[in-house]
PDB file of C-alpha atoms in Angstrom:
ATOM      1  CA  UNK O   1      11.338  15.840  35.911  1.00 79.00           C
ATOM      2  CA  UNK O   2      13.078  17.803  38.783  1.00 83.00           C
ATOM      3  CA  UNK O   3      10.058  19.867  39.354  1.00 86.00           C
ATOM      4  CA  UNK O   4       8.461  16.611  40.109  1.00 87.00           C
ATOM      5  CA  UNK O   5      11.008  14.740  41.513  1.00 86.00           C
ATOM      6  CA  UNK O   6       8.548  14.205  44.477  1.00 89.00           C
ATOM      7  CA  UNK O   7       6.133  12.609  42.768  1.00 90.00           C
ATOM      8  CA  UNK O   8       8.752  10.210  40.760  1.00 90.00           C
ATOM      9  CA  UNK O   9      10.171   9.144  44.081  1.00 91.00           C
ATOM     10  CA  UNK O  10       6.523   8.204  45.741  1.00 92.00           C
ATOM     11  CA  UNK O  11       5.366   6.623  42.168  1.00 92.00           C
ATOM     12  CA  UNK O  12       9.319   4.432  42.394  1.00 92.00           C
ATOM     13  CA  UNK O  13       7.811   1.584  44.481  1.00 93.00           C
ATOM     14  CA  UNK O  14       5.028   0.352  42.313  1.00 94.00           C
ATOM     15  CA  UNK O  15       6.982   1.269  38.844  1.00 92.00           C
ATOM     16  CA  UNK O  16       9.871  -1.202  40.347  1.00 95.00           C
ATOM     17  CA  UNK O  17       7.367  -3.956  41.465  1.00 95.00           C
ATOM     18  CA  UNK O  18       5.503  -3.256  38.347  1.00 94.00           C
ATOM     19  CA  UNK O  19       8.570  -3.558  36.287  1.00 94.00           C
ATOM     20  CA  UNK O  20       9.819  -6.894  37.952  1.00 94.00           C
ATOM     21  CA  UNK O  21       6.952  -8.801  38.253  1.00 93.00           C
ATOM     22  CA  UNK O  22       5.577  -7.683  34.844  1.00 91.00           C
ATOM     23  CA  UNK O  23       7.869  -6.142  32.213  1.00 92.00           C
ATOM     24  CA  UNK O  24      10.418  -8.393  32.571  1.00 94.00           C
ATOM     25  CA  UNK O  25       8.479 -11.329  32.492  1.00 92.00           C
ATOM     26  CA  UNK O  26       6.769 -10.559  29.208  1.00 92.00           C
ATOM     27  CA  UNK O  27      10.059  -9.540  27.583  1.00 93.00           C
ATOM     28  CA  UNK O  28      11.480 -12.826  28.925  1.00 93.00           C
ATOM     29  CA  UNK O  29       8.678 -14.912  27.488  1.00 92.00           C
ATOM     30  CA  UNK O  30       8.899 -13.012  24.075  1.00 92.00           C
ATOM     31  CA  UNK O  31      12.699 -14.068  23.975  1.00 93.00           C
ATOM     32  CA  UNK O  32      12.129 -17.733  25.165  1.00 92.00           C
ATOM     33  CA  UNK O  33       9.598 -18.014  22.509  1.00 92.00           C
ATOM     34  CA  UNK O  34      12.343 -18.252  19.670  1.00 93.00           C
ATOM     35  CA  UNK O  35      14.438 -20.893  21.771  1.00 92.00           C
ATOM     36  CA  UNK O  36      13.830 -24.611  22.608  1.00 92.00           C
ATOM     37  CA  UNK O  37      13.729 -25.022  26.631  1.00 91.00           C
ATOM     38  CA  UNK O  38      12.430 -27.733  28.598  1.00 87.00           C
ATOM     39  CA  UNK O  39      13.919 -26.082  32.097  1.00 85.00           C
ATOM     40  CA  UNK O  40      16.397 -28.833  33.067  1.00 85.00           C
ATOM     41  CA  UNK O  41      18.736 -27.584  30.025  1.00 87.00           C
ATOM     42  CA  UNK O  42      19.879 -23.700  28.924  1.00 88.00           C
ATOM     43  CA  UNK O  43      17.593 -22.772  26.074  1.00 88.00           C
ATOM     44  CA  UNK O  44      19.143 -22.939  22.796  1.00 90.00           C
ATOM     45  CA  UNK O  45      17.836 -21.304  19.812  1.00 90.00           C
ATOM     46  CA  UNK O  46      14.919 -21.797  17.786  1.00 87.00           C
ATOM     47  CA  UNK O  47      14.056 -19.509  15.730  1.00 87.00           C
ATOM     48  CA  UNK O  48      10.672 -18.953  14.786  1.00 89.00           C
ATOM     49  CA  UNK O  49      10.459 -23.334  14.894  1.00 91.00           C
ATOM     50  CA  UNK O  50       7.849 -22.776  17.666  1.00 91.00           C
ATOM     51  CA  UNK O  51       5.714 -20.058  15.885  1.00 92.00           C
ATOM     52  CA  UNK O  52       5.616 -22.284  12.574  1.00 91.00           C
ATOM     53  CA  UNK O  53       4.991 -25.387  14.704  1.00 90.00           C
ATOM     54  CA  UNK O  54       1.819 -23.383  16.183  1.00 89.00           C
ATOM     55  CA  UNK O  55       0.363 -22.416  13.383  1.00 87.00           C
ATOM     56  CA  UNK O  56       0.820 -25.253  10.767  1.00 87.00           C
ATOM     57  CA  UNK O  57       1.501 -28.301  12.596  1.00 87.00           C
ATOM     58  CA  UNK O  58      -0.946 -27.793  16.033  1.00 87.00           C
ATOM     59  CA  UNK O  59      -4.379 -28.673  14.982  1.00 89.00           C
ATOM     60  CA  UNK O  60      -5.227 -28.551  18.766  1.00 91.00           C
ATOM     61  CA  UNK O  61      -4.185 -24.825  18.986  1.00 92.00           C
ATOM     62  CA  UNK O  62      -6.011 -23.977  15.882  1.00 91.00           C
ATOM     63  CA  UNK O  63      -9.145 -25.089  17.893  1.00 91.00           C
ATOM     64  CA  UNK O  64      -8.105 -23.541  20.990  1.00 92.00           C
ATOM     65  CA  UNK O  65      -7.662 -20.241  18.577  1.00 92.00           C
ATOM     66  CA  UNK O  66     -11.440 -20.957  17.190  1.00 92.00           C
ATOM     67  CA  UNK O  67     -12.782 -21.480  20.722  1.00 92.00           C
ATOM     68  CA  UNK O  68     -11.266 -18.635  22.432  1.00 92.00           C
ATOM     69  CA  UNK O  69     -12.487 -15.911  19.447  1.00 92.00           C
ATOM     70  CA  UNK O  70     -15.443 -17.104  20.047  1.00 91.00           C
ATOM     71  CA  UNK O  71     -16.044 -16.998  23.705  1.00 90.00           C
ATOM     72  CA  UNK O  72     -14.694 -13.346  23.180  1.00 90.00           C
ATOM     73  CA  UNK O  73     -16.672 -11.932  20.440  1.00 90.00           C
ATOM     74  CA  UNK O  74     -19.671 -12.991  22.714  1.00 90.00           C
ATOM     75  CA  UNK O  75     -18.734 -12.249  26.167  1.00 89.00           C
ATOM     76  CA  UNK O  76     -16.512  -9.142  25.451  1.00 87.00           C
ATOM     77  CA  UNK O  77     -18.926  -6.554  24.274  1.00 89.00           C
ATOM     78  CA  UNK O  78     -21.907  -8.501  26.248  1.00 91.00           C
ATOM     79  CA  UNK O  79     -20.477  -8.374  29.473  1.00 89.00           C
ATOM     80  CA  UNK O  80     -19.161  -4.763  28.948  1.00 89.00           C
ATOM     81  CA  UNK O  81     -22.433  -3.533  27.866  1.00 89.00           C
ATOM     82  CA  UNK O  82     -24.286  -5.065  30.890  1.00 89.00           C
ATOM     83  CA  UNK O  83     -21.438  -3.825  33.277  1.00 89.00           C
ATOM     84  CA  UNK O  84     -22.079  -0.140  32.300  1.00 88.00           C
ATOM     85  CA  UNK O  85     -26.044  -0.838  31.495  1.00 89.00           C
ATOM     86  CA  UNK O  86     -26.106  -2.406  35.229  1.00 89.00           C
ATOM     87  CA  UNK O  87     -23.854   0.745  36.945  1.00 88.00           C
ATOM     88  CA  UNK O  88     -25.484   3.691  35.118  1.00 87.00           C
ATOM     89  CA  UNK O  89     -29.180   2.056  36.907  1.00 87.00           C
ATOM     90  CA  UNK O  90     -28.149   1.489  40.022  1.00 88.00           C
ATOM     91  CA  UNK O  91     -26.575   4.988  40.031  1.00 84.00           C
ATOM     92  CA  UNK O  92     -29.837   6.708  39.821  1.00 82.00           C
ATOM     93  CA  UNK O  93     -30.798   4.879  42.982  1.00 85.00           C
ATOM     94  CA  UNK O  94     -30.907   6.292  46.150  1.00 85.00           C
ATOM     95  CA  UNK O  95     -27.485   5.539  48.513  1.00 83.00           C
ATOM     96  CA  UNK O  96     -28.822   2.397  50.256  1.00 87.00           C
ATOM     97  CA  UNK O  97     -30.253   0.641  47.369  1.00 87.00           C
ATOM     98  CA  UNK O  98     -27.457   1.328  45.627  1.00 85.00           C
ATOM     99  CA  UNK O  99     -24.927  -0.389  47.857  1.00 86.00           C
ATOM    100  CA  UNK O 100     -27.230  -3.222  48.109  1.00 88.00           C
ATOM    101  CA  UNK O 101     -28.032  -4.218  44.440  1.00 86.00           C
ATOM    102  CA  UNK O 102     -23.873  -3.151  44.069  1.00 86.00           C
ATOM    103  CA  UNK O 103     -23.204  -6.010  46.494  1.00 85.00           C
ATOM    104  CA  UNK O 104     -25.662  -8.452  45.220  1.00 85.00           C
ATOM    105  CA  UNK O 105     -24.553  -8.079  41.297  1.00 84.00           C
ATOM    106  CA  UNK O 106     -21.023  -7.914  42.126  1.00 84.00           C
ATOM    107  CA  UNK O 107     -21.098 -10.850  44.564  1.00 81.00           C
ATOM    108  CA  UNK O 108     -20.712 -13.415  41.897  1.00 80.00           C
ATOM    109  CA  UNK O 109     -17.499 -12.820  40.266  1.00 77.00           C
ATOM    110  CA  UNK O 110     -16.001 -13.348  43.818  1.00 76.00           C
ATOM    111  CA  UNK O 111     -17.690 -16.515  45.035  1.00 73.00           C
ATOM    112  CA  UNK O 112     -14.958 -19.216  45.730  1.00 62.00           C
ATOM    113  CA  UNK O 113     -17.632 -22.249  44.923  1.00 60.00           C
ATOM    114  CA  UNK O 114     -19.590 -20.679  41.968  1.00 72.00           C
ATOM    115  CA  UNK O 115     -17.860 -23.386  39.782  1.00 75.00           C
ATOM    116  CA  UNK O 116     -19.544 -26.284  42.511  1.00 79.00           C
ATOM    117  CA  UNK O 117     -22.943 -24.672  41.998  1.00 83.00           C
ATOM    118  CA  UNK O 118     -23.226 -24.449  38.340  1.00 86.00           C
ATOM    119  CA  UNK O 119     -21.614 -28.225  37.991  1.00 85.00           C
ATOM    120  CA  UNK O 120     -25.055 -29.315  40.072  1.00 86.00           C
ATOM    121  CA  UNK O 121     -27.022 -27.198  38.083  1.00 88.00           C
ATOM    122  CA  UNK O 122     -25.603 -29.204  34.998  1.00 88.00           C
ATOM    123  CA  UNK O 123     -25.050 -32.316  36.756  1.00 85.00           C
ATOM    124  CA  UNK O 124     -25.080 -35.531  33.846  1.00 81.00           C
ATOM    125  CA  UNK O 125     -27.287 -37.051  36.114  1.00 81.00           C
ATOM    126  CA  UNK O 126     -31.412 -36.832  37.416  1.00 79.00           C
ATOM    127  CA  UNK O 127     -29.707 -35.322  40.186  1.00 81.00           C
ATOM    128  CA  UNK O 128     -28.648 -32.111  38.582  1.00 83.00           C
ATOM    129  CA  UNK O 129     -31.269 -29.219  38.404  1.00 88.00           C
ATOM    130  CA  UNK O 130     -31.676 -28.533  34.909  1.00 90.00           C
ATOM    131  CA  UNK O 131     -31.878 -32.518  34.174  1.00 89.00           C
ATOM    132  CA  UNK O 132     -34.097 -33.179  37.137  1.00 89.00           C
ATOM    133  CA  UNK O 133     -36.565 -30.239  35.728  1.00 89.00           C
ATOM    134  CA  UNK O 134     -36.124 -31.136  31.878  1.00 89.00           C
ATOM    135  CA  UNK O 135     -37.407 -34.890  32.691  1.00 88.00           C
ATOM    136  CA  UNK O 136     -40.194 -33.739  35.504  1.00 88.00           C
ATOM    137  CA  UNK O 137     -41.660 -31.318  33.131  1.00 88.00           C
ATOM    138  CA  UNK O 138     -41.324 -34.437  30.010  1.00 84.00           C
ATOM    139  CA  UNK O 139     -38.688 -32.040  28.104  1.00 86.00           C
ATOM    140  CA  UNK O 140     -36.384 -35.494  27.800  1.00 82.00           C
ATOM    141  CA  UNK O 141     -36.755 -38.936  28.496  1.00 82.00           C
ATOM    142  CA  UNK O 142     -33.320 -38.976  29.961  1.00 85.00           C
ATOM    143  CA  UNK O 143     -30.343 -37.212  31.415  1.00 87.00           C
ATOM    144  CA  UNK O 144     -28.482 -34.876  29.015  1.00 86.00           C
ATOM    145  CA  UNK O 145     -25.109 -35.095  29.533  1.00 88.00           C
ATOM    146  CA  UNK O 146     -24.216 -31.071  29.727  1.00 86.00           C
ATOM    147  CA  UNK O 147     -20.626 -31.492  30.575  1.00 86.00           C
ATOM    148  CA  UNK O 148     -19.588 -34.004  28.011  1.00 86.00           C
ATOM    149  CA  UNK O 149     -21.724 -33.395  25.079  1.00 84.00           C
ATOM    150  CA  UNK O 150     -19.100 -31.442  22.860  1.00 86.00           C
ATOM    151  CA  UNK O 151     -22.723 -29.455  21.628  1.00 86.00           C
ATOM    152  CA  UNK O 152     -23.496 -27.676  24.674  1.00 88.00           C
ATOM    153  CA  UNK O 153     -19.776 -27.456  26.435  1.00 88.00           C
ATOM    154  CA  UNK O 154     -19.150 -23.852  24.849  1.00 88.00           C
ATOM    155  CA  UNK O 155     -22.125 -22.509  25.233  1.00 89.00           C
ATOM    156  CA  UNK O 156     -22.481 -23.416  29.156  1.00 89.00           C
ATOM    157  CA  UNK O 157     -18.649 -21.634  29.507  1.00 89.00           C
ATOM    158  CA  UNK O 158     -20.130 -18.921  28.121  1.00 89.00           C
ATOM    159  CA  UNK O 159     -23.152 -18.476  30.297  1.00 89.00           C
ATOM    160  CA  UNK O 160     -20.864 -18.742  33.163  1.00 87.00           C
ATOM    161  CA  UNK O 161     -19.000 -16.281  32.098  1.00 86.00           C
ATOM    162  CA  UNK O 162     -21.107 -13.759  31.477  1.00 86.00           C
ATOM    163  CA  UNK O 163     -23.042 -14.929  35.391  1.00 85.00           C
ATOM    164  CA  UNK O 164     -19.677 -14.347  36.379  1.00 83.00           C
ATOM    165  CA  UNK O 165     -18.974 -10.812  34.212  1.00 80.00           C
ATOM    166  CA  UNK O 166     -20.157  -8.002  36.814  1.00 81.00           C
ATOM    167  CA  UNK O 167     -16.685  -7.486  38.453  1.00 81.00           C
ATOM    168  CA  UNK O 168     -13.907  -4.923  38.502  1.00 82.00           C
ATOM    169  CA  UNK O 169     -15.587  -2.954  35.625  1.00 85.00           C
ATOM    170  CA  UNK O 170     -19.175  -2.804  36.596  1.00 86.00           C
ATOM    171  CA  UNK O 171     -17.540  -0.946  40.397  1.00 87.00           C
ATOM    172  CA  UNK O 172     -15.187   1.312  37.525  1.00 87.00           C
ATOM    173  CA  UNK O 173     -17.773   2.383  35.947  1.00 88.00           C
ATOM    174  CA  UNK O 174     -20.390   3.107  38.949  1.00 88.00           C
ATOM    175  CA  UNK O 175     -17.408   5.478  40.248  1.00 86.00           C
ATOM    176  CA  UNK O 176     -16.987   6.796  37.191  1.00 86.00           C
ATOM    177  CA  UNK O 177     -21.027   8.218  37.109  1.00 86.00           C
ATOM    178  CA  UNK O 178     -20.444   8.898  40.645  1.00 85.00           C
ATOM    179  CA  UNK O 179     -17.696  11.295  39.074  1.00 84.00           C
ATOM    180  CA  UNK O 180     -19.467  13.169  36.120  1.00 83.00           C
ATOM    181  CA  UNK O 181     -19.856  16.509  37.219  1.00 82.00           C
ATOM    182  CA  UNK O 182     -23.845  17.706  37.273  1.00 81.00           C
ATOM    183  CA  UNK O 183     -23.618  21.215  35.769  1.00 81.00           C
ATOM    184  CA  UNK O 184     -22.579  19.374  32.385  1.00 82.00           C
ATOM    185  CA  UNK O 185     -26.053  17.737  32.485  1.00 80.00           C
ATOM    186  CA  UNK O 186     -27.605  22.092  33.044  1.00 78.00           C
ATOM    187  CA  UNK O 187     -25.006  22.871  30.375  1.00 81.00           C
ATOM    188  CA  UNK O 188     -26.490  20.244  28.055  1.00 79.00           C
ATOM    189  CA  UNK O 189     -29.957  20.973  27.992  1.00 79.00           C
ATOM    190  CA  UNK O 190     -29.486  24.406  27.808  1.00 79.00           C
ATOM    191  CA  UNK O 191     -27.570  23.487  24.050  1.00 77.00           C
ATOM    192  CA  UNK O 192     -30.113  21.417  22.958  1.00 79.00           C
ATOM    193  CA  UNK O 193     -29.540  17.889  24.685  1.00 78.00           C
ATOM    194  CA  UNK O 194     -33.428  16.747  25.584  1.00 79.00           C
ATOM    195  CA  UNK O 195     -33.446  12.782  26.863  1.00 79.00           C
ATOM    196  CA  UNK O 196     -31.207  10.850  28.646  1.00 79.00           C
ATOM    197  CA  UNK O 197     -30.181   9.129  25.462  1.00 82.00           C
ATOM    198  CA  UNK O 198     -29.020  12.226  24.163  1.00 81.00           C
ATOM    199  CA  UNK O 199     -27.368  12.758  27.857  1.00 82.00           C
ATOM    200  CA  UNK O 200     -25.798   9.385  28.174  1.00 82.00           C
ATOM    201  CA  UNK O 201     -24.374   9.630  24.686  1.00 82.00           C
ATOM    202  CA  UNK O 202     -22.970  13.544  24.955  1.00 83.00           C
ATOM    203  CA  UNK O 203     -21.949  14.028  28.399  1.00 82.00           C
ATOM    204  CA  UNK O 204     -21.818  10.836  30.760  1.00 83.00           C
ATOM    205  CA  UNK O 205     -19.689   8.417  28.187  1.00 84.00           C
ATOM    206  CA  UNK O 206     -17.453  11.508  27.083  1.00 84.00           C
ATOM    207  CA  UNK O 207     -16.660  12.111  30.755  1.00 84.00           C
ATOM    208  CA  UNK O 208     -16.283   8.480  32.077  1.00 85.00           C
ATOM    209  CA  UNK O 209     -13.678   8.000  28.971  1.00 84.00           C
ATOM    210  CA  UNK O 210     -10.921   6.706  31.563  1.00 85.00           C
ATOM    211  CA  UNK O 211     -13.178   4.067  33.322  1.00 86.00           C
ATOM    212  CA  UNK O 212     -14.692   3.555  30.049  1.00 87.00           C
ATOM    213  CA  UNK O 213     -10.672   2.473  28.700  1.00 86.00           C
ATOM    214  CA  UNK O 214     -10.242   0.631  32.307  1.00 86.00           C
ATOM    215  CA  UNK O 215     -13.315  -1.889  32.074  1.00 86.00           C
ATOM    216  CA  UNK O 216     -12.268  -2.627  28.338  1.00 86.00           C
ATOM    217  CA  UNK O 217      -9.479  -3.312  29.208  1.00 86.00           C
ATOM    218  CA  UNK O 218     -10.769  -6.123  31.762  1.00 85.00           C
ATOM    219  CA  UNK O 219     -13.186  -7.057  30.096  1.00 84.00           C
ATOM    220  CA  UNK O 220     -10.525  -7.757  27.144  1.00 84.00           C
ATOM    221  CA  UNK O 221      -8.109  -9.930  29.724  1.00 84.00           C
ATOM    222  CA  UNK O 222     -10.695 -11.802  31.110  1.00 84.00           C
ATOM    223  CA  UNK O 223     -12.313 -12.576  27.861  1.00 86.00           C
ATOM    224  CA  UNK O 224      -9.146 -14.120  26.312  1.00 88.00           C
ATOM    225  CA  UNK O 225      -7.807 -15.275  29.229  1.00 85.00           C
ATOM    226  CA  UNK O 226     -10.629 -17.640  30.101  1.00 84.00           C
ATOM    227  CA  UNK O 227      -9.215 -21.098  32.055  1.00 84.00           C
ATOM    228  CA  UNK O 228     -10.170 -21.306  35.092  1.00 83.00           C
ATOM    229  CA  UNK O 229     -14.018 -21.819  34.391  1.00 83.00           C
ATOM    230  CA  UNK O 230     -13.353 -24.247  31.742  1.00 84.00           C
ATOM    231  CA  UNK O 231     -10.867 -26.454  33.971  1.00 86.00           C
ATOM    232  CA  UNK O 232     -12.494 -26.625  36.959  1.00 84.00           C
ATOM    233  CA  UNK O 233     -15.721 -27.221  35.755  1.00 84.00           C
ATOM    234  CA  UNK O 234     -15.584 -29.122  32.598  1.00 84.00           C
ATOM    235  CA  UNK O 235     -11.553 -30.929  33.174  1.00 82.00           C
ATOM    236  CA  UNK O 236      -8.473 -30.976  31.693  1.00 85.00           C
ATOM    237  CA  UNK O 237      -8.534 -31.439  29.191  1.00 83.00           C
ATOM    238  CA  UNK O 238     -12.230 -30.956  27.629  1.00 83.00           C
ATOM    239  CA  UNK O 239     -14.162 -33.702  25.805  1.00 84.00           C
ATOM    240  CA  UNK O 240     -13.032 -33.078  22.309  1.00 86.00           C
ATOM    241  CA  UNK O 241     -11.228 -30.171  23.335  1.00 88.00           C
ATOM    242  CA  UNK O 242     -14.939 -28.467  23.143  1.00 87.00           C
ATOM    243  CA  UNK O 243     -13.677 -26.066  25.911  1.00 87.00           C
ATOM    244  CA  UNK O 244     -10.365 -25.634  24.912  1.00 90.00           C
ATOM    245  CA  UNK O 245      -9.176 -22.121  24.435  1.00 91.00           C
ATOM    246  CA  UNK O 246      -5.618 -20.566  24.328  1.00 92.00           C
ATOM    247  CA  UNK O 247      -4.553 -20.412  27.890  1.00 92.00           C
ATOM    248  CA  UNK O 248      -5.689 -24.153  28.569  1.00 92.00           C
ATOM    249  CA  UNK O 249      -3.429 -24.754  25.682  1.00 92.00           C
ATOM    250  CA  UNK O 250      -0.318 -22.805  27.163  1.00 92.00           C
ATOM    251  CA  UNK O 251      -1.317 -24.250  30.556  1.00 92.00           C
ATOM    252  CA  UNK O 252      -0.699 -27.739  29.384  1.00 91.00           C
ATOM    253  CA  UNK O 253       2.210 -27.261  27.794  1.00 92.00           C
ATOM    254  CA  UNK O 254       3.936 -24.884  30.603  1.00 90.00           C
ATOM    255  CA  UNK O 255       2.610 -26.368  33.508  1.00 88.00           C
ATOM    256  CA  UNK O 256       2.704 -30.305  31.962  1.00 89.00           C
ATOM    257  CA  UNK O 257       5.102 -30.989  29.631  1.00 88.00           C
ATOM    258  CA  UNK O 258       7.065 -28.082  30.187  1.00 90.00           C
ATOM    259  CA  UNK O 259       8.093 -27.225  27.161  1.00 90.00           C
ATOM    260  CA  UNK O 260       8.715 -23.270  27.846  1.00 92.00           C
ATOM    261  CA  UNK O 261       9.699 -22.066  24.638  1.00 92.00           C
ATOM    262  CA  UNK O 262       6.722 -23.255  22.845  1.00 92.00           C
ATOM    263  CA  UNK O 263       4.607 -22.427  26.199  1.00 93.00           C
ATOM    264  CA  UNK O 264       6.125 -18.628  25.021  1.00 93.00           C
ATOM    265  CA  UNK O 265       5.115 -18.628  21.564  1.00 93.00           C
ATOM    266  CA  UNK O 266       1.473 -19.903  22.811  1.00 93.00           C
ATOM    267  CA  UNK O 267       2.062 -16.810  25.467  1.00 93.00           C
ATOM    268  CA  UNK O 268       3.092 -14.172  22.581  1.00 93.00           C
ATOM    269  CA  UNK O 269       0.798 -14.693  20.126  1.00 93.00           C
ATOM    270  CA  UNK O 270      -2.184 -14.237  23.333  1.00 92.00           C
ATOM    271  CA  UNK O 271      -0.247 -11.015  23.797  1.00 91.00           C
ATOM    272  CA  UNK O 272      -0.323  -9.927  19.999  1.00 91.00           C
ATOM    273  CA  UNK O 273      -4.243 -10.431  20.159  1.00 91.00           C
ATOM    274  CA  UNK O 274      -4.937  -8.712  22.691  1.00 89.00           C
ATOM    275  CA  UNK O 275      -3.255  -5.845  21.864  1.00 89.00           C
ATOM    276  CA  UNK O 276      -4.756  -5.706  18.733  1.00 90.00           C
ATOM    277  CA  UNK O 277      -8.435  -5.634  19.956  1.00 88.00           C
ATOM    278  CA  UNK O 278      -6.979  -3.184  23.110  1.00 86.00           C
ATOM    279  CA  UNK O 279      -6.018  -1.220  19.812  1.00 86.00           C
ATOM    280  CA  UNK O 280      -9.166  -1.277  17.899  1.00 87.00           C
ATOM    281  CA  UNK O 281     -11.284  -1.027  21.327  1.00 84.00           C
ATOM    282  CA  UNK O 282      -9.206   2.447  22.003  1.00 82.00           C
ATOM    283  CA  UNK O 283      -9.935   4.035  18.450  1.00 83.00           C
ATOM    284  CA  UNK O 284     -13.945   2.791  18.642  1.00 82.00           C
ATOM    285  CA  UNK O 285     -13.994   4.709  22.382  1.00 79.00           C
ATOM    286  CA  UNK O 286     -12.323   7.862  20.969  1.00 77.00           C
ATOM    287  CA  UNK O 287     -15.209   8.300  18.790  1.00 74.00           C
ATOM    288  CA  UNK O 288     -17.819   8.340  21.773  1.00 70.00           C
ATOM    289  CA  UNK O 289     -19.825  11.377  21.407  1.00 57.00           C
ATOM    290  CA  UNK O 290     -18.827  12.520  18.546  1.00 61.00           C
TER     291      UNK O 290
END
């Protein structure tokens, strides 16, 4: 440590911001979620009241539990794959056409009125685009009711998301390949590697391990963290709760009732899942290219 004192003193800034705005708040919401506090009294304790509450007497967070697994087990590893399928394409491109299909696949995840345009697309009414084709083309006699019909509510979050999916880990991973040094590629064939298969599996994914880690780790957070797209374009709450996954369900009661120690216990038991898949996704990467 004091031959890199240097180093420890540049990296202080971020570590203390980091540790403020993020390591105390989870180990704060970890303790409030054994206490009863509403935010107008101190908290008094709990227990684990809120945890048994959560899991035996919420039938709403059971279904928010069921929803959210869901939407994960299908977005997750889709929108991961397509991120790196996407990147590792558009890297064999030359430099122009790369920046432009870059822009044009990435533009999505940061459009401010993407939620506007896909609630015209599935508008209730003849008005909306899919309705107004469906009953032009004599699909249905009438308007389907996308939004409200508890049949179709999960499926259109999950086409949203995945519209939505080519963000911070499809640029991590088109640095990465911009990274992987090209003699491993002359090395490779000269031990036997003959397609790109062979390539992609041996050399590029081994190297690209740390971007590899870094977009499942997005990919993770966004996938279980899903709210906004279900709030904004479907309401609060859903018909049914149809759309109602975990953070929806801590939003309601953090933000609404505010009943923080429960809000907490929602919070930690997000946190324990997602470590657990950040777990399993590590060991599953550390046997790439073997």
């Amino acid at each position: 440590m004091k031959k890199s004192k240097h180093a420890y003193v540049l990296m202080a800034p971020f570590f203390l911001i980091f540790a403020v705005f993020t390591v105390v708040p989870v180990v704060m919401s970890v303790l409030l979620s054994f206490t009863h506090f509403n935010m107008l009294e101190p908290p008094s304790w709990a227990g684990f009241d809120n945890f048994a509450r959560l899991l035996v007497k919420d039938d709403v967070f059971l279904v928010a539990v069921k929803n959210t697994l869901l939407f994960a087990a299908i977005t997750g590893p889709i929108s991961y794959v397509a991120c790196f399928f996407f990147a590792w394409i558009i890297n064999e491109l030359p430099p122009k056409p790369r920046a432009l299909l870059t822009l044009v696949l990435y533009a999505p995840s940061i459009s401010g009125n993407t939620y506007m345009i896909w609630a015209l697309m599935f508008s209730g009414d003849s008005y909306g685009y899919i309705n107004s084709f469906l009953m032009n083309w004599g699909f249905v006699l009438e308007p389907v009711q996308w939004l409200q019909d508890t049949r179709y509510v999960l499926g259109i979050l999950i086409l949203v998301q995945l519209w939505l999916s080519l963000g911070t880990s499809f640029l991590a991973f088109i640095a990465g390949l911009q990274t992987v040094n090209r003699t491993l590629y002359e090395a490779g064939a000269i031990d036997g590697i003959r397609n790109r298969w062979q390539e992609l599996w041996f050399i590029t994914l081994p190297a690209m391990r740390p971007q590899l880690m870094f977009g499942a780790i997005i990919q993770i957070t966004s996938s279980f963290a899903v709210a906004e797209i279900s709030i904004y374009l479907l309401g609060f709450p859903t018909v049914d709760y149809a759309g109602h996954t975990i953070v929806t369900h801590l939003i309601d009661y953090g933000t609404i009732r505010f009943d923080m120690g429960y809000a907490s216990a929602i919070a930690t038991v997000l946190f324990m899942i997602m470590m657990m898949t950040n777990v399993l996704t590590q060991k599953f990467l550390k046997k790439v290219g073997e």
